[in-house]
CSV table of C-alpha atoms in Angstrom, one decimal:
chain,number,residue,atom,x,y,z
A,247,UNK,CA,9.2,10.9,8.5
A,248,UNK,CA,6.8,11.4,5.6
A,249,UNK,CA,8.8,9.0,3.5
A,250,UNK,CA,8.5,6.3,6.2
A,251,UNK,CA,4.9,7.0,6.6
A,252,UNK,CA,4.3,6.3,3.0
A,253,UNK,CA,6.0,3.0,3.3
A,254,UNK,CA,3.7,2.1,6.1
A,255,UNK,CA,0.7,2.8,4.1
A,256,UNK,CA,2.0,0.8,1.3
A,257,UNK,CA,2.5,-2.2,3.5
A,258,UNK,CA,-1.0,-1.9,4.7
A,259,UNK,CA,-2.3,-2.2,1.2
A,260,UNK,CA,-0.9,-5.6,1.1
A,261,UNK,CA,-2.8,-6.8,4.0
A,262,UNK,CA,-5.9,-5.7,2.4
A,263,UNK,CA,-4.7,-7.6,-0.5
A,264,UNK,CA,-5.8,-10.8,0.8
A,265,UNK,CA,-9.2,-9.8,0.2
A,266,UNK,CA,-9.0,-12.3,-2.5
A,267,UNK,CA,-10.5,-15.1,-0.7
A,268,UNK,CA,-13.2,-13.4,1.2
A,269,UNK,CA,-15.6,-11.2,-0.8
A,270,UNK,CA,-18.6,-8.9,0.1
A,271,UNK,CA,-22.4,-8.6,-0.2
A,272,UNK,CA,-24.8,-11.2,-1.6
A,273,UNK,CA,-23.8,-12.9,-4.9
A,274,UNK,CA,-26.9,-13.7,-6.9
A,275,UNK,CA,-26.5,-16.2,-9.8
A,276,UNK,CA,-23.1,-17.4,-8.6
A,277,UNK,CA,-21.9,-20.9,-8.1
A,278,UNK,CA,-18.4,-22.0,-7.1
A,279,UNK,CA,-17.6,-25.5,-8.4
A,280,UNK,CA,-15.0,-28.1,-8.1
A,281,UNK,CA,-12.8,-28.7,-11.2
A,282,UNK,CA,-14.9,-27.1,-13.9
A,283,UNK,CA,-18.1,-25.4,-14.9
A,284,UNK,CA,-19.9,-28.7,-14.6
A,285,UNK,CA,-18.4,-29.9,-11.4
A,286,UNK,CA,-20.1,-30.3,-8.0
A,287,UNK,CA,-20.8,-27.1,-6.1
A,288,UNK,CA,-18.0,-26.3,-3.6
A,289,UNK,CA,-18.5,-24.9,-0.1
A,290,UNK,CA,-15.6,-24.9,2.3
A,291,UNK,CA,-12.1,-23.6,3.0
A,292,UNK,CA,-10.0,-21.8,0.4
A,293,UNK,CA,-6.4,-20.8,0.3
A,294,UNK,CA,-4.8,-18.1,-1.7
A,295,UNK,CA,-1.0,-18.3,-2.4
A,296,UNK,CA,0.9,-15.5,-4.0
A,297,UNK,CA,1.9,-16.2,-7.6
A,298,UNK,CA,2.9,-12.8,-8.9
A,299,UNK,CA,6.6,-12.1,-8.3
A,300,UNK,CA,5.6,-9.7,-5.4
A,301,UNK,CA,2.7,-7.9,-3.8
A,302,UNK,CA,3.4,-4.2,-4.3
A,303,UNK,CA,2.2,-1.6,-1.9
A,304,UNK,CA,2.4,1.9,-3.2
A,305,UNK,CA,1.6,5.5,-2.1
A,306,UNK,CA,2.6,8.9,-3.2
A,307,UNK,CA,5.6,8.8,-0.9
A,308,UNK,CA,7.0,5.3,-1.3
A,309,UNK,CA,6.6,1.6,-2.0
A,310,UNK,CA,7.0,-1.7,-0.2
A,311,UNK,CA,7.1,-5.2,-1.7
A,312,UNK,CA,6.7,-8.7,-0.3
A,313,UNK,CA,7.5,-11.9,-2.2
A,314,UNK,CA,5.7,-14.3,0.1
A,315,UNK,CA,2.0,-14.2,1.1
A,316,UNK,CA,-0.8,-16.6,1.8
A,317,UNK,CA,-4.5,-16.1,2.8
A,318,UNK,CA,-6.9,-18.7,4.2
A,319,UNK,CA,-10.6,-18.4,4.5
A,320,UNK,CA,-13.9,-20.0,3.6
A,321,UNK,CA,-16.9,-19.4,1.3
A,322,UNK,CA,-20.3,-21.0,0.5
A,323,UNK,CA,-20.9,-22.4,-3.0
A,324,UNK,CA,-23.2,-19.5,-3.9
A,325,UNK,CA,-20.4,-17.0,-3.1
A,326,UNK,CA,-21.8,-15.8,0.2
A,327,UNK,CA,-20.5,-15.9,3.7
A,328,UNK,CA,-17.0,-15.4,2.6
A,329,UNK,CA,-14.6,-15.0,5.5
A,330,UNK,CA,-10.8,-14.5,5.8
A,331,UNK,CA,-9.4,-16.1,8.9
A,332,UNK,CA,-5.6,-15.9,8.4
A,333,UNK,CA,-3.2,-13.9,6.3
A,334,UNK,CA,0.6,-13.6,6.2
A,335,UNK,CA,3.0,-11.3,4.3
A,336,UNK,CA,6.8,-11.6,4.4
A,337,UNK,CA,9.9,-11.6,2.2
A,338,UNK,CA,12.7,-14.0,1.7
A,339,UNK,CA,15.2,-11.3,2.5
A,340,UNK,CA,14.2,-11.4,6.2
A,341,UNK,CA,13.2,-13.9,8.9
A,342,UNK,CA,11.2,-11.5,11.0
A,343,UNK,CA,8.2,-11.1,8.7
A,344,UNK,CA,9.2,-7.7,7.3
A,345,UNK,CA,9.4,-6.6,3.7
A,346,UNK,CA,11.8,-4.1,2.1
A,347,UNK,CA,10.6,-0.6,1.2
A,348,UNK,CA,12.1,2.0,-1.1
A,349,UNK,CA,13.0,4.2,1.8
A,350,UNK,CA,15.9,2.0,2.8
A,351,UNK,CA,14.0,0.4,5.6
A,352,UNK,CA,11.5,-2.4,6.3
A,353,UNK,CA,7.7,-2.7,6.5
A,354,UNK,CA,5.7,-5.2,8.6
A,355,UNK,CA,2.0,-5.8,8.0
A,356,UNK,CA,-0.2,-7.3,10.7
A,357,UNK,CA,-3.9,-8.2,10.0
A,358,UNK,CA,-6.2,-6.9,12.6
A,359,UNK,CA,-9.7,-7.9,13.9
A,360,UNK,CA,-9.7,-11.2,12.1
A,361,UNK,CA,-11.8,-12.9,10.8
A,362,UNK,CA,-12.8,-10.5,8.1
A,363,UNK,CA,-16.3,-11.7,7.5
A,364,UNK,CA,-19.4,-10.6,5.5
A,365,UNK,CA,-17.8,-11.0,2.1
A,366,UNK,CA,-18.7,-12.7,-1.2
A,367,UNK,CA,-17.6,-13.9,-4.6
A,368,UNK,CA,-19.7,-12.8,-7.6
A,369,UNK,CA,-19.9,-14.3,-11.1
A,370,UNK,CA,-19.5,-11.2,-13.3
A,371,UNK,CA,-17.7,-12.0,-16.5
A,372,UNK,CA,-16.2,-9.4,-18.8
A,373,UNK,CA,-15.2,-10.0,-22.4
A,374,UNK,CA,-11.5,-10.3,-22.6
A,375,UNK,CA,-11.1,-10.0,-18.8
A,376,UNK,CA,-12.3,-11.4,-15.5
A,377,UNK,CA,-14.8,-14.1,-14.7
A,378,UNK,CA,-16.0,-12.6,-11.5
A,379,UNK,CA,-15.3,-10.3,-8.6
A,380,UNK,CA,-14.3,-10.8,-5.0
A,381,UNK,CA,-15.0,-8.3,-2.2
A,382,UNK,CA,-13.8,-8.6,1.4
A,383,UNK,CA,-15.5,-6.5,4.1
A,384,UNK,CA,-14.1,-5.3,7.4
A,385,UNK,CA,-10.5,-5.2,6.2
A,386,UNK,CA,-8.2,-3.8,8.9
A,387,UNK,CA,-4.4,-3.9,9.4
A,388,UNK,CA,-1.5,-2.4,11.4
A,389,UNK,CA,1.5,-1.3,9.5
A,390,UNK,CA,4.9,-0.7,11.1
A,391,UNK,CA,7.6,0.9,8.9
A,392,UNK,CA,11.1,2.2,9.2
A,393,UNK,CA,13.4,4.2,6.9
A,394,UNK,CA,17.1,4.1,6.3
A,395,UNK,CA,17.7,6.2,9.4
A,396,UNK,CA,15.9,3.8,11.6
A,397,UNK,CA,13.0,6.2,12.2
A,398,UNK,CA,9.8,4.2,12.8
A,399,UNK,CA,6.1,4.9,12.5
A,400,UNK,CA,2.9,2.9,13.0
A,401,UNK,CA,-0.2,3.4,10.9
A,402,UNK,CA,-3.7,1.7,11.0
A,403,UNK,CA,-5.6,1.2,7.8
A,404,UNK,CA,-9.0,-0.2,6.6
A,405,UNK,CA,-10.4,-1.0,3.2
A,406,UNK,CA,-11.4,2.2,1.3
A,407,UNK,CA,-14.7,0.7,0.0
A,408,UNK,CA,-18.1,0.5,1.6
A,409,UNK,CA,-18.0,-1.5,4.9
A,410,UNK,CA,-14.2,-1.1,4.9
A,411,UNK,CA,-14.0,-3.3,1.9
A,412,UNK,CA,-11.5,-4.1,-0.9
A,413,UNK,CA,-12.5,-5.6,-4.2
A,414,UNK,CA,-10.5,-7.6,-6.8
A,415,UNK,CA,-11.0,-9.7,-9.9
A,416,UNK,CA,-11.4,-13.5,-10.1
A,417,UNK,CA,-10.3,-15.7,-13.1
A,418,UNK,CA,-11.0,-19.3,-13.9
A,419,UNK,CA,-8.1,-21.6,-14.7
A,420,UNK,CA,-9.0,-21.8,-18.4
A,421,UNK,CA,-9.3,-18.0,-18.8
A,422,UNK,CA,-6.5,-16.9,-21.2
A,423,UNK,CA,-6.6,-13.5,-19.5
A,424,UNK,CA,-5.7,-14.7,-16.0
A,425,UNK,CA,-2.9,-12.8,-14.4
A,426,UNK,CA,-0.3,-15.6,-14.5
A,427,UNK,CA,-0.9,-17.8,-17.5
A,428,UNK,CA,1.8,-20.3,-16.5
A,429,UNK,CA,-0.4,-21.3,-13.4
A,430,UNK,CA,-3.4,-23.4,-14.3
A,431,UNK,CA,-5.5,-22.6,-11.3
A,432,UNK,CA,-8.3,-20.2,-10.5
A,433,UNK,CA,-6.7,-16.8,-9.6
A,434,UNK,CA,-7.6,-13.6,-7.9
A,435,UNK,CA,-5.9,-10.3,-8.4
A,436,UNK,CA,-5.8,-6.8,-6.9
A,437,UNK,CA,-4.9,-3.9,-9.1
A,438,UNK,CA,-4.5,-0.7,-7.3
A,439,UNK,CA,-6.9,-1.8,-4.5
A,440,UNK,CA,-7.4,1.2,-2.1
A,441,UNK,CA,-6.9,1.5,1.6
A,442,UNK,CA,-7.5,4.5,3.9
A,443,UNK,CA,-5.8,5.7,7.1
A,444,UNK,CA,-7.8,5.6,10.3
A,445,UNK,CA,-5.2,6.4,12.9
A,446,UNK,CA,-1.5,6.6,13.6
A,447,UNK,CA,1.4,9.0,13.3
A,448,UNK,CA,0.7,12.5,11.9
A,449,UNK,CA,3.1,11.6,9.2
A,450,UNK,CA,1.2,8.5,8.0
A,451,UNK,CA,0.0,8.7,4.4
A,452,UNK,CA,-3.8,9.0,4.0
A,453,UNK,CA,-4.2,6.4,1.2
A,454,UNK,CA,-2.3,3.5,-0.4
A,455,UNK,CA,-2.8,0.9,-3.1
A,456,UNK,CA,-2.1,-2.8,-3.5
A,457,UNK,CA,-1.3,-4.9,-6.5
A,458,UNK,CA,-0.7,-8.6,-6.6
A,459,UNK,CA,-2.1,-12.0,-7.8
A,460,UNK,CA,-2.9,-15.2,-6.0
A,461,UNK,CA,-3.9,-18.8,-7.0
A,462,UNK,CA,-7.0,-20.2,-5.3
A,463,UNK,CA,-7.5,-23.8,-4.2
A,464,UNK,CA,-10.0,-25.6,-2.0
A,465,UNK,CA,-9.8,-28.9,-0.2
A,466,UNK,CA,-10.8,-32.3,-1.7
A,467,UNK,CA,-11.3,-33.5,1.8
A,468,UNK,CA,-13.0,-31.0,4.0
A,469,UNK,CA,-11.0,-29.8,6.9
A,470,UNK,CA,-7.9,-31.8,5.8
A,471,UNK,CA,-5.7,-28.7,5.5
A,472,UNK,CA,-4.5,-30.0,2.1
A,473,UNK,CA,-5.4,-27.4,-0.5
A,474,UNK,CA,-5.5,-29.6,-3.6
A,475,UNK,CA,-9.0,-28.9,-5.1
A,476,UNK,CA,-9.1,-26.8,-8.3
A,477,UNK,CA,-12.1,-24.3,-8.4
A,478,UNK,CA,-14.3,-22.8,-11.0
A,479,UNK,CA,-16.7,-19.9,-10.8
A,480,UNK,CA,-19.9,-19.8,-12.9
A,481,UNK,CA,-23.5,-18.8,-12.9
């Protein structure tokens, strides 16, 4: 049971993962722009699409990986009022939305209490690293896991940061240190982002981490549903 529980936790991490598009707290000195550092300020919908080979969910007792994931939300041009309205996690090895875990079973992550609002994106460049940060508040997810024996558990997790948040890094499309250099788009990454257990089986793990990278795109025509606008974060 403990092995399964760990998987569940791992899966949960992923969900939080999508924090990429919906960050926390006020973002002073931040401007999200279209195309480049000199482009027009951008406010509107944003979509994150997985570009790392997988999103990896890990805990002390096991791991789960998904090779498909998207996140959709919105943000103001000053980085405030970020909100995540939809998130999905799945794997090409199944049609039911589940992802494989290293316990010989499957893990399914279901976002809870959407939208996750109250987030922000902040311009906070580091030499040889990111261009900004992204924090998502009120992250919550249900994680169902099974092991090779078919034993199942259900665990409920939230972001481990203040206000149940998760924080990641943001990179501009021209940053040589972006996670996936073959993709010329703004990117967001989570590296060991933490989640904590709030309820569930007594065998559920108490913590988990998430690691993955997403490309970020906006809409050239607001509300079109076509995510074809490149983005750039600056001061």
